[in-house]
Coordinates of N, CA, C and O in Angstrom, one line a residue:
D1 N 8.3 82.6 14.9 CA 7.9 81.6 13.9 C 8.7 81.8 12.6 O 8.2 81.2 11.5
I2 N 9.7 82.6 12.6 CA 10.5 82.8 11.4 C 12.0 82.6 11.8 O 12.4 82.9 12.9
C3 N 12.8 82.2 10.8 CA 14.2 82.1 11.0 C 14.9 82.7 9.8 O 14.7 82.2 8.6
A4 N 15.7 83.7 10.0 CA 16.5 84.3 8.9 C 17.8 83.7 8.8 O 18.5 83.5 9.8
I5 N 18.3 83.4 7.6 CA 19.5 82.6 7.4 C 20.4 83.4 6.4 O 20.0 83.7 5.3
C6 N 21.6 83.6 6.8 CA 22.7 84.0 5.9 C 23.6 82.9 5.5 O 23.7 81.9 6.3
E7 N 24.1 82.9 4.3 CA 25.0 81.8 3.8 C 24.2 80.5 3.8 O 24.7 79.5 4.3
T8 N 23.1 80.5 3.1 CA 22.3 79.2 2.9 C 23.1 78.2 2.2 O 22.8 77.0 2.4
W9 N 23.9 78.6 1.2 CA 24.7 77.7 0.4 C 23.7 76.8 -0.5 O 24.1 75.8 -1.0
L10 N 22.5 77.3 -0.7 CA 21.6 76.5 -1.6 C 21.8 76.9 -3.0 O 21.8 78.1 -3.4
P11 N 22.0 75.9 -3.9 CA 22.3 76.3 -5.3 C 21.0 76.7 -6.0 O 19.9 76.4 -5.6
K12 N 21.1 77.5 -7.0 CA 20.0 78.1 -7.7 C 19.1 77.0 -8.3 O 17.9 77.1 -8.4
D13 N 19.7 75.9 -8.8 CA 19.0 74.9 -9.5 C 18.4 73.8 -8.6 O 18.0 72.7 -9.0
L14 N 18.5 74.0 -7.3 CA 17.9 73.0 -6.3 C 16.4 73.0 -6.4 O 15.7 74.0 -6.5
S15 N 15.8 71.8 -6.5 CA 14.4 71.6 -6.7 C 13.6 72.1 -5.5 O 14.1 72.1 -4.4
S16 N 12.4 72.6 -5.8 CA 11.6 73.1 -4.7 C 11.2 72.0 -3.7 O 11.1 72.2 -2.5
G17 N 11.2 70.7 -4.2 CA 10.9 69.6 -3.3 C 12.0 69.4 -2.3 O 11.8 69.2 -1.1
I18 N 13.3 69.5 -2.7 CA 14.4 69.4 -1.8 C 14.4 70.6 -0.8 O 14.7 70.4 0.4
R19 N 14.1 71.8 -1.4 CA 14.0 73.0 -0.5 C 13.0 72.8 0.6 O 13.3 73.1 1.8
D20 N 11.8 72.2 0.2 CA 10.8 72.0 1.2 C 11.2 71.0 2.2 O 10.9 71.1 3.4
D21 N 12.0 70.0 1.8 CA 12.5 68.9 2.7 C 13.4 69.5 3.8 O 13.7 68.9 4.8
L22 N 14.0 70.6 3.5 CA 14.9 71.3 4.5 C 14.2 71.8 5.7 O 14.8 72.1 6.7
C23 N 12.9 72.0 5.5 CA 12.1 72.7 6.6 C 11.4 71.7 7.5 O 11.0 70.6 7.1
P24 N 11.3 72.1 8.8 CA 10.4 71.2 9.6 C 9.0 71.2 9.1 O 8.6 72.1 8.4
D25 N 8.3 70.2 9.6 CA 6.8 70.1 9.2 C 6.1 71.4 9.6 O 6.3 71.9 10.7
G26 N 5.3 71.9 8.6 CA 4.5 73.1 8.9 C 5.3 74.4 8.6 O 4.8 75.4 8.9
Y27 N 6.4 74.3 8.0 CA 7.2 75.5 7.6 C 7.5 75.5 6.1 O 7.6 74.4 5.5
K28 N 7.8 76.7 5.6 CA 8.2 76.9 4.2 C 9.5 77.7 4.2 O 9.9 78.3 5.2
I29 N 10.1 77.7 3.0 CA 11.3 78.5 2.8 C 11.2 79.3 1.6 O 10.6 78.9 0.6
I30 N 11.7 80.6 1.7 CA 12.0 81.4 0.5 C 13.5 81.8 0.6 O 14.0 81.9 1.7
D31 N 14.1 81.9 -0.6 CA 15.5 82.2 -0.5 C 15.9 82.9 -1.8 O 15.2 82.9 -2.8
V32 N 17.1 83.5 -1.7 CA 17.7 84.1 -2.8 C 19.1 83.5 -2.9 O 20.0 83.9 -2.1
P33 N 19.3 82.5 -3.8 CA 20.6 81.8 -3.8 C 21.6 82.7 -4.6 O 21.3 83.6 -5.4
R34 N 22.9 82.4 -4.3 CA 23.9 83.1 -5.0 C 24.1 82.3 -6.4 O 23.8 81.1 -6.4
N35 N 24.6 83.0 -7.4 CA 24.7 82.4 -8.7 C 25.9 81.4 -8.7 O 26.0 80.5 -9.6
N36 N 26.8 81.5 -7.8 CA 28.0 80.6 -7.7 C 28.1 80.0 -6.3 O 27.1 80.1 -5.5
H37 N 29.2 79.4 -6.0 CA 29.4 78.7 -4.7 C 29.2 79.5 -3.5 O 29.7 80.6 -3.4
G38 N 28.5 79.0 -2.5 CA 28.3 79.7 -1.2 C 27.2 80.7 -1.2 O 26.4 80.8 -2.0
G39 N 27.3 81.5 -0.1 CA 26.4 82.7 0.0 C 24.9 82.3 0.1 O 24.5 81.2 0.4
G40 N 24.1 83.2 -0.3 CA 22.7 83.1 -0.3 C 22.0 83.5 1.0 O 22.7 83.4 2.0
V41 N 20.8 84.0 0.9 CA 20.0 84.4 2.1 C 18.6 83.7 2.0 O 18.1 83.5 0.9
G42 N 18.0 83.5 3.1 CA 16.7 82.9 3.1 C 15.9 83.1 4.4 O 16.5 83.6 5.4
I43 N 14.7 82.7 4.3 CA 13.8 82.8 5.5 C 13.0 81.5 5.6 O 12.4 81.0 4.6
I44 N 13.1 80.8 6.7 CA 12.2 79.7 7.0 C 11.1 80.2 7.9 O 11.4 80.9 8.9
Y45 N 9.8 79.9 7.5 CA 8.7 80.5 8.2 C 7.6 79.5 8.4 O 7.4 78.7 7.5
K46 N 6.8 79.7 9.4 CA 5.6 78.9 9.6 C 4.6 79.1 8.5 O 4.4 80.2 8.1
E47 N 4.0 78.0 8.0 CA 3.1 78.1 6.9 C 2.0 79.0 7.1 O 1.5 79.7 6.1
N48 N 1.5 79.2 8.3 CA 0.3 80.1 8.5 C 0.8 81.6 8.7 O -0.1 82.4 8.9
T49 N 2.0 81.8 8.5 CA 2.5 83.2 8.6 C 2.2 83.9 7.3 O 2.4 83.4 6.2
K50 N 1.6 85.1 7.4 CA 1.3 85.9 6.2 C 2.6 86.7 5.8 O 2.9 87.7 6.4
L51 N 3.3 86.0 4.9 CA 4.6 86.6 4.5 C 4.6 86.6 3.0 O 4.3 85.7 2.3
V52 N 5.0 87.8 2.5 CA 5.1 88.0 1.0 C 6.5 88.5 0.7 O 6.9 89.6 1.2
Q53 N 7.2 87.8 -0.2 CA 8.5 88.3 -0.6 C 8.4 89.5 -1.5 O 7.5 89.6 -2.3
S54 N 9.2 90.5 -1.2 CA 9.2 91.8 -1.9 C 10.2 91.7 -3.1 O 11.2 91.0 -3.0
K55 N 9.9 92.4 -4.1 CA 10.9 92.6 -5.2 C 11.9 93.6 -4.8 O 11.5 94.7 -4.3
T56 N 13.2 93.3 -5.0 CA 14.2 94.2 -4.6 C 15.2 94.4 -5.8 O 15.3 93.5 -6.6
I57 N 15.9 95.5 -5.7 CA 17.0 95.7 -6.6 C 18.2 94.7 -6.3 O 18.4 94.5 -5.1
K58 N 18.8 94.2 -7.3 CA 20.0 93.4 -7.0 C 21.2 94.3 -6.9 O 21.5 95.2 -7.7
Y59 N 21.9 94.1 -5.8 CA 23.1 94.9 -5.5 C 24.3 94.1 -5.8 O 24.3 92.9 -5.6
D60 N 25.4 94.7 -6.1 CA 26.7 94.0 -6.5 C 27.5 93.6 -5.2 O 28.2 92.7 -5.3
S61 N 27.3 94.4 -4.1 CA 28.1 94.2 -3.0 C 27.5 93.4 -1.8 O 28.2 93.0 -0.9
F62 N 26.2 93.1 -1.9 CA 25.6 92.3 -0.9 C 24.4 91.6 -1.4 O 23.8 92.0 -2.4
E63 N 24.0 90.5 -0.8 CA 22.9 89.7 -1.1 C 21.7 90.1 -0.2 O 21.9 90.4 1.0
L64 N 20.5 90.1 -0.8 CA 19.4 90.7 -0.1 C 18.1 89.9 -0.3 O 17.8 89.5 -1.5
L65 N 17.4 89.6 0.7 CA 16.0 89.1 0.6 C 15.2 90.0 1.5 O 15.5 90.2 2.7
E66 N 14.1 90.4 0.9 CA 13.2 91.3 1.7 C 11.8 90.7 1.6 O 11.3 90.2 0.6
A67 N 11.0 90.7 2.7 CA 9.7 90.2 2.8 C 8.9 91.1 3.7 O 9.4 91.7 4.6
V68 N 7.5 91.1 3.6 CA 6.6 91.8 4.5 C 5.8 90.7 5.2 O 5.2 89.8 4.6
I69 N 5.8 90.8 6.5 CA 5.1 89.9 7.4 C 3.9 90.7 8.0 O 4.1 91.8 8.5
T70 N 2.7 90.2 7.8 CA 1.6 90.9 8.4 C 1.0 90.0 9.6 O 0.7 88.9 9.4
T71 N 0.9 90.7 10.7 CA 0.4 90.1 11.9 C -0.4 91.1 12.7 O 0.0 92.3 12.8
N72 N -1.6 90.7 13.2 CA -2.4 91.6 14.0 C -2.5 93.0 13.4 O -2.3 94.0 14.1
N73 N -2.8 93.1 12.2 CA -3.0 94.4 11.5 C -1.8 95.2 11.5 O -1.8 96.4 11.5
E74 N -0.6 94.6 11.6 CA 0.7 95.3 11.6 C 1.6 94.7 10.6 O 1.6 93.5 10.4
Q75 N 2.3 95.5 9.9 CA 3.3 95.0 8.9 C 4.7 95.2 9.4 O 5.0 96.3 9.9
V76 N 5.5 94.2 9.2 CA 6.9 94.3 9.5 C 7.7 93.9 8.2 O 7.4 92.9 7.6
R77 N 8.5 94.8 7.8 CA 9.4 94.6 6.6 C 10.7 94.0 7.1 O 11.4 94.7 7.9
I78 N 11.0 92.8 6.8 CA 12.2 92.2 7.2 C 13.2 92.0 6.0 O 12.7 91.7 4.9
A79 N 14.4 92.4 6.2 CA 15.4 92.4 5.2 C 16.6 91.5 5.8 O 17.1 91.8 6.9
I80 N 16.9 90.5 5.0 CA 18.1 89.7 5.4 C 19.2 90.0 4.4 O 19.0 89.9 3.2
L81 N 20.3 90.4 4.9 CA 21.4 90.8 4.0 C 22.7 90.1 4.4 O 22.9 89.8 5.5
Y82 N 23.5 89.8 3.4 CA 24.8 89.2 3.6 C 25.8 89.9 2.7 O 25.7 90.0 1.5
R83 N 26.9 90.4 3.3 CA 28.0 91.0 2.6 C 29.2 90.1 2.7 O 29.7 89.8 3.8
P84 N 29.5 89.5 1.6 CA 30.7 88.5 1.6 C 31.9 89.3 2.1 O 32.2 90.4 1.7
P85 N 32.8 88.6 2.8 CA 34.0 89.2 3.3 C 35.0 89.7 2.2 O 35.8 90.6 2.4
S86 N 34.9 89.1 1.1 CA 35.7 89.4 -0.1 C 35.3 90.7 -0.8 O 36.0 91.2 -1.6
G87 N 34.1 91.2 -0.4 CA 33.5 92.3 -1.1 C 34.2 93.6 -0.8 O 34.9 93.8 0.2
K88 N 34.1 94.6 -1.7 CA 34.7 95.9 -1.5 C 33.8 96.7 -0.5 O 32.7 97.1 -0.8
P89 N 34.4 97.1 0.6 CA 33.6 97.9 1.6 C 33.0 99.2 1.1 O 31.9 99.5 1.4
K90 N 33.8 99.9 0.3 CA 33.3 101.2 -0.2 C 32.1 101.1 -1.0 O 31.1 101.8 -0.9
L91 N 32.1 100.0 -1.9 CA 30.9 99.8 -2.7 C 29.7 99.4 -1.9 O 28.6 99.9 -2.1
F92 N 30.0 98.5 -0.9 CA 28.9 98.1 0.0 C 28.3 99.3 0.7 O 27.1 99.5 0.8
L93 N 29.1 100.2 1.2 CA 28.6 101.4 1.9 C 27.8 102.3 1.0 O 26.7 102.8 1.5
E94 N 28.2 102.5 -0.2 CA 27.4 103.3 -1.2 C 26.1 102.6 -1.4 O 25.0 103.2 -1.4
E95 N 26.1 101.3 -1.7 CA 24.9 100.6 -2.1 C 24.0 100.4 -0.8 O 22.7 100.5 -1.0
F96 N 24.5 100.2 0.3 CA 23.7 100.0 1.5 C 23.0 101.3 1.8 O 21.8 101.4 2.2
D97 N 23.7 102.5 1.7 CA 23.1 103.8 1.9 C 22.0 104.0 0.9 O 20.9 104.5 1.3
T98 N 22.2 103.6 -0.3 CA 21.1 103.7 -1.3 C 19.9 102.9 -1.0 O 18.8 103.3 -1.1
Y99 N 20.2 101.6 -0.5 CA 19.1 100.7 -0.1 C 18.3 101.3 1.1 O 17.1 101.4 1.0
I100 N 19.0 101.8 2.1 CA 18.3 102.4 3.2 C 17.5 103.6 2.8 O 16.4 103.8 3.3
D101 N 18.0 104.4 1.9 CA 17.3 105.6 1.4 C 16.0 105.1 0.8 O 14.9 105.7 0.9
S102 N 16.0 104.0 0.1 CA 14.8 103.5 -0.7 C 13.8 103.0 0.3 O 12.6 103.0 -0.1
L103 N 14.1 102.7 1.5 CA 13.1 102.2 2.5 C 12.3 103.3 3.1 O 11.3 103.0 3.7
T104 N 12.6 104.6 2.8 CA 11.9 105.7 3.4 C 10.5 105.7 2.8 O 9.6 106.3 3.4
T105 N 10.3 105.1 1.6 CA 9.0 105.2 1.0 C 8.2 103.9 1.1 O 7.1 103.7 0.5
T106 N 8.7 103.0 2.0 CA 8.0 101.7 2.2 C 7.2 101.7 3.4 O 7.4 102.5 4.4
S107 N 6.2 100.9 3.5 CA 5.3 100.8 4.7 C 5.8 99.7 5.6 O 6.5 98.8 5.2
G108 N 5.3 99.8 6.8 CA 5.6 98.7 7.8 C 6.8 99.1 8.6 O 7.7 99.9 8.3
K109 N 6.9 98.4 9.8 CA 8.0 98.6 10.7 C 9.2 97.8 10.1 O 9.0 96.9 9.3
L110 N 10.4 98.2 10.4 CA 11.6 97.7 9.7 C 12.4 96.9 10.6 O 12.7 97.2 11.8
L111 N 12.9 95.7 10.1 CA 13.8 94.8 10.8 C 14.8 94.4 9.8 O 14.4 93.7 8.8
I112 N 16.1 94.7 10.0 CA 17.2 94.3 9.1 C 18.1 93.4 9.9 O 18.5 93.7 11.0
V113 N 18.3 92.2 9.4 CA 19.2 91.2 10.1 C 20.2 90.7 9.0 O 19.9 90.7 7.8
G114 N 21.4 90.3 9.5 CA 22.3 89.7 8.6 C 23.8 89.8 9.1 O 24.0 90.1 10.2
D115 N 24.6 89.5 8.1 CA 26.1 89.5 8.4 C 26.7 90.5 7.4 O 26.7 90.4 6.2
V116 N 27.3 91.6 8.1 CA 27.9 92.6 7.3 C 29.4 92.5 7.2 O 30.0 93.2 6.4
N117 N 30.0 91.5 7.9 CA 31.4 91.2 7.8 C 32.2 92.5 8.1 O 33.3 92.7 7.5
F118 N 31.8 93.3 9.0 CA 32.6 94.4 9.6 C 32.8 94.0 11.1 O 31.9 93.5 11.7
H119 N 33.9 94.3 11.6 CA 34.2 94.1 13.1 C 33.5 95.3 13.8 O 34.2 96.3 14.1
L120 N 32.2 95.2 14.1 CA 31.5 96.3 14.7 C 32.0 96.6 16.1 O 31.8 97.7 16.7
D121 N 32.7 95.6 16.7 CA 33.3 95.8 18.1 C 34.6 96.5 18.1 O 35.1 96.9 19.1
N122 N 35.2 96.6 16.9 CA 36.6 97.2 16.8 C 36.6 98.0 15.5 O 37.2 97.7 14.5
P123 N 35.8 99.1 15.5 CA 35.5 99.8 14.2 C 36.7 100.5 13.6 O 37.5 101.2 14.2
N124 N 36.8 100.3 12.2 CA 37.7 101.0 11.4 C 36.9 102.1 10.7 O 35.7 102.2 11.0
S125 N 37.5 102.8 9.7 CA 36.8 103.9 9.0 C 35.6 103.3 8.3 O 34.5 104.0 8.2
D126 N 35.7 102.2 7.6 CA 34.5 101.6 6.9 C 33.4 101.3 7.9 O 32.2 101.6 7.6
C127 N 33.7 100.7 9.0 CA 32.7 100.3 10.0 C 32.1 101.6 10.6 O 30.9 101.6 10.8
L128 N 32.9 102.6 10.8 CA 32.3 103.9 11.4 C 31.4 104.5 10.4 O 30.4 105.1 10.7
R129 N 31.7 104.4 9.1 CA 30.8 104.9 8.0 C 29.5 104.1 8.0 O 28.4 104.7 7.9
F130 N 29.6 102.8 8.2 CA 28.4 102.0 8.3 C 27.5 102.4 9.5 O 26.3 102.6 9.3
L131 N 28.1 102.6 10.6 CA 27.4 103.0 11.8 C 26.8 104.4 11.6 O 25.7 104.7 12.1
D132 N 27.5 105.3 10.9 CA 27.0 106.6 10.6 C 25.8 106.6 9.7 O 24.9 107.4 9.9
I133 N 25.8 105.7 8.7 CA 24.6 105.5 7.8 C 23.4 105.1 8.7 O 22.3 105.7 8.5
L134 N 23.6 104.2 9.6 CA 22.5 103.8 10.5 C 22.0 105.0 11.3 O 20.8 105.3 11.3
Q135 N 22.9 105.7 11.9 CA 22.5 106.8 12.8 C 21.8 107.9 12.0 O 20.8 108.4 12.4
S136 N 22.3 108.2 10.8 CA 21.7 109.3 10.0 C 20.3 108.9 9.5 O 19.5 109.8 9.1
H137 N 19.9 107.6 9.6 CA 18.6 107.2 9.2 C 17.7 106.7 10.4 O 16.7 106.0 10.3
N138 N 18.2 107.1 11.6 CA 17.5 106.8 12.8 C 17.4 105.3 13.0 O 16.3 104.8 13.5
L139 N 18.4 104.6 12.7 CA 18.4 103.1 12.8 C 19.3 102.7 14.0 O 20.3 103.4 14.2
I140 N 18.9 101.7 14.7 CA 19.7 101.2 15.8 C 20.2 99.8 15.6 O 19.4 98.9 15.2
Q141 N 21.4 99.5 15.8 CA 22.0 98.2 15.7 C 22.0 97.6 17.1 O 22.6 98.2 18.0
H142 N 21.3 96.5 17.3 CA 21.1 96.0 18.7 C 22.1 94.9 19.1 O 22.2 94.6 20.3
V143 N 22.9 94.3 18.3 CA 23.8 93.2 18.7 C 25.0 93.9 19.3 O 25.7 94.7 18.7
S144 N 25.3 93.5 20.5 CA 26.4 94.1 21.3 C 27.4 93.1 21.8 O 28.3 93.4 22.5
E145 N 27.3 91.8 21.3 CA 28.3 90.8 21.8 C 28.8 90.1 20.6 O 28.3 90.2 19.4
A146 N 29.9 89.3 20.8 CA 30.6 88.6 19.7 C 29.6 87.6 19.0 O 28.9 86.9 19.7
T147 N 29.7 87.6 17.7 CA 28.9 86.7 16.9 C 29.8 85.8 16.0 O 29.3 85.0 15.2
H148 N 31.1 85.9 16.2 CA 32.0 85.2 15.4 C 32.9 84.4 16.4 O 33.2 84.9 17.5
K149 N 33.4 83.2 15.9 CA 34.2 82.4 16.8 C 35.5 83.0 17.3 O 36.1 82.7 18.3
L150 N 36.0 84.0 16.5 CA 37.2 84.7 16.9 C 36.9 86.0 17.8 O 37.8 86.8 18.1
G151 N 35.6 86.1 18.2 CA 35.3 87.1 19.2 C 34.9 88.5 18.6 O 34.8 89.4 19.4
H152 N 34.5 88.6 17.4 CA 34.1 89.8 16.8 C 32.6 89.8 16.5 O 31.9 88.8 16.4
T153 N 32.0 91.1 16.5 CA 30.6 91.2 16.2 C 30.5 91.6 14.7 O 30.8 92.7 14.2
L154 N 30.0 90.6 13.9 CA 29.9 90.8 12.4 C 28.4 90.8 12.0 O 28.1 91.3 10.9
D155 N 27.5 90.3 12.9 CA 26.1 90.2 12.6 C 25.3 91.3 13.2 O 25.7 91.9 14.2
V156 N 24.2 91.7 12.5 CA 23.4 92.8 12.9 C 21.9 92.4 13.1 O 21.4 91.6 12.4
V157 N 21.3 93.1 14.0 CA 19.8 93.2 14.1 C 19.5 94.7 14.2 O 19.9 95.3 15.2
I158 N 18.9 95.2 13.2 CA 18.7 96.7 13.1 C 17.2 97.0 13.0 O 16.5 96.4 12.3
T159 N 16.8 98.0 13.8 CA 15.4 98.5 13.8 C 15.5 100.0 13.6 O 16.5 100.7 13.9
C160 N 14.3 100.6 13.3 CA 14.2 102.0 13.2 C 13.8 102.5 14.7 O 12.7 102.1 15.2
N161 N 14.7 103.3 15.3 CA 14.5 103.7 16.7 C 14.1 102.5 17.5 O 14.7 101.4 17.4
D162 N 13.1 102.6 18.3 CA 12.6 101.5 19.0 C 11.2 101.1 18.5 O 10.3 100.8 19.3
E163 N 11.1 101.1 17.2 CA 9.8 100.8 16.5 C 9.4 99.4 16.8 O 8.2 99.1 16.9
L164 N 10.3 98.5 16.9 CA 10.0 97.1 17.2 C 10.6 96.8 18.6 O 11.8 97.1 18.8
E165 N 9.9 96.2 19.5 CA 10.4 95.8 20.8 C 11.1 94.4 20.7 O 10.4 93.4 20.3
L166 N 12.4 94.4 20.9 CA 13.1 93.2 20.9 C 13.2 92.7 22.3 O 13.9 93.3 23.2
L167 N 12.5 91.6 22.6 CA 12.3 91.2 24.0 C 13.5 90.4 24.5 O 13.9 90.5 25.6
D168 N 14.1 89.6 23.6 CA 15.1 88.6 24.1 C 16.1 88.4 23.0 O 16.0 87.4 22.3
L169 N 17.1 89.2 22.8 CA 18.1 89.1 21.8 C 19.3 88.3 22.5 O 19.9 88.9 23.4
K170 N 19.6 87.1 22.0 CA 20.7 86.3 22.5 C 21.6 85.9 21.4 O 21.1 85.7 20.3
V171 N 22.8 85.8 21.7 CA 23.8 85.3 20.7 C 24.3 83.9 21.3 O 24.8 83.9 22.4
D172 N 24.0 82.9 20.5 CA 24.5 81.5 20.9 C 25.5 81.0 19.9 O 25.5 81.2 18.8

């Protein structure tokens, strides 16, 4: 009942009425727009979903929206992140590591989704460092097929070990 979106391209000054019109009946949207052209992250979710947007630190190298979803007395912390391809990989790796460290004091099961703009299928040193950060925090990246039209894996679905059961992960 939720849809995480990278690169929403919604301007900061877009009225809430127009934002609401983007959603199907019975759904709402929360988003973090980019200050300039492009980018942005958001979640479209069913109105009866117990979802609360979390306050997060603003990072220079990636865009982030975090929310807590409560279902059946269980909490899931979902983070949607987008690293623009023009960003500096080293800064992203430092900030991402800091962000992941900050999650050790939060409650709820963890789900991180987004576009990191690394070729995870053909790792270079920056990509290997990203994967090392995940491994050192007991995180698993579940996407194993191409998510880009040129055949690379740029998008992630990350959980803490097998804390969340992913029943049907498909790339279309």
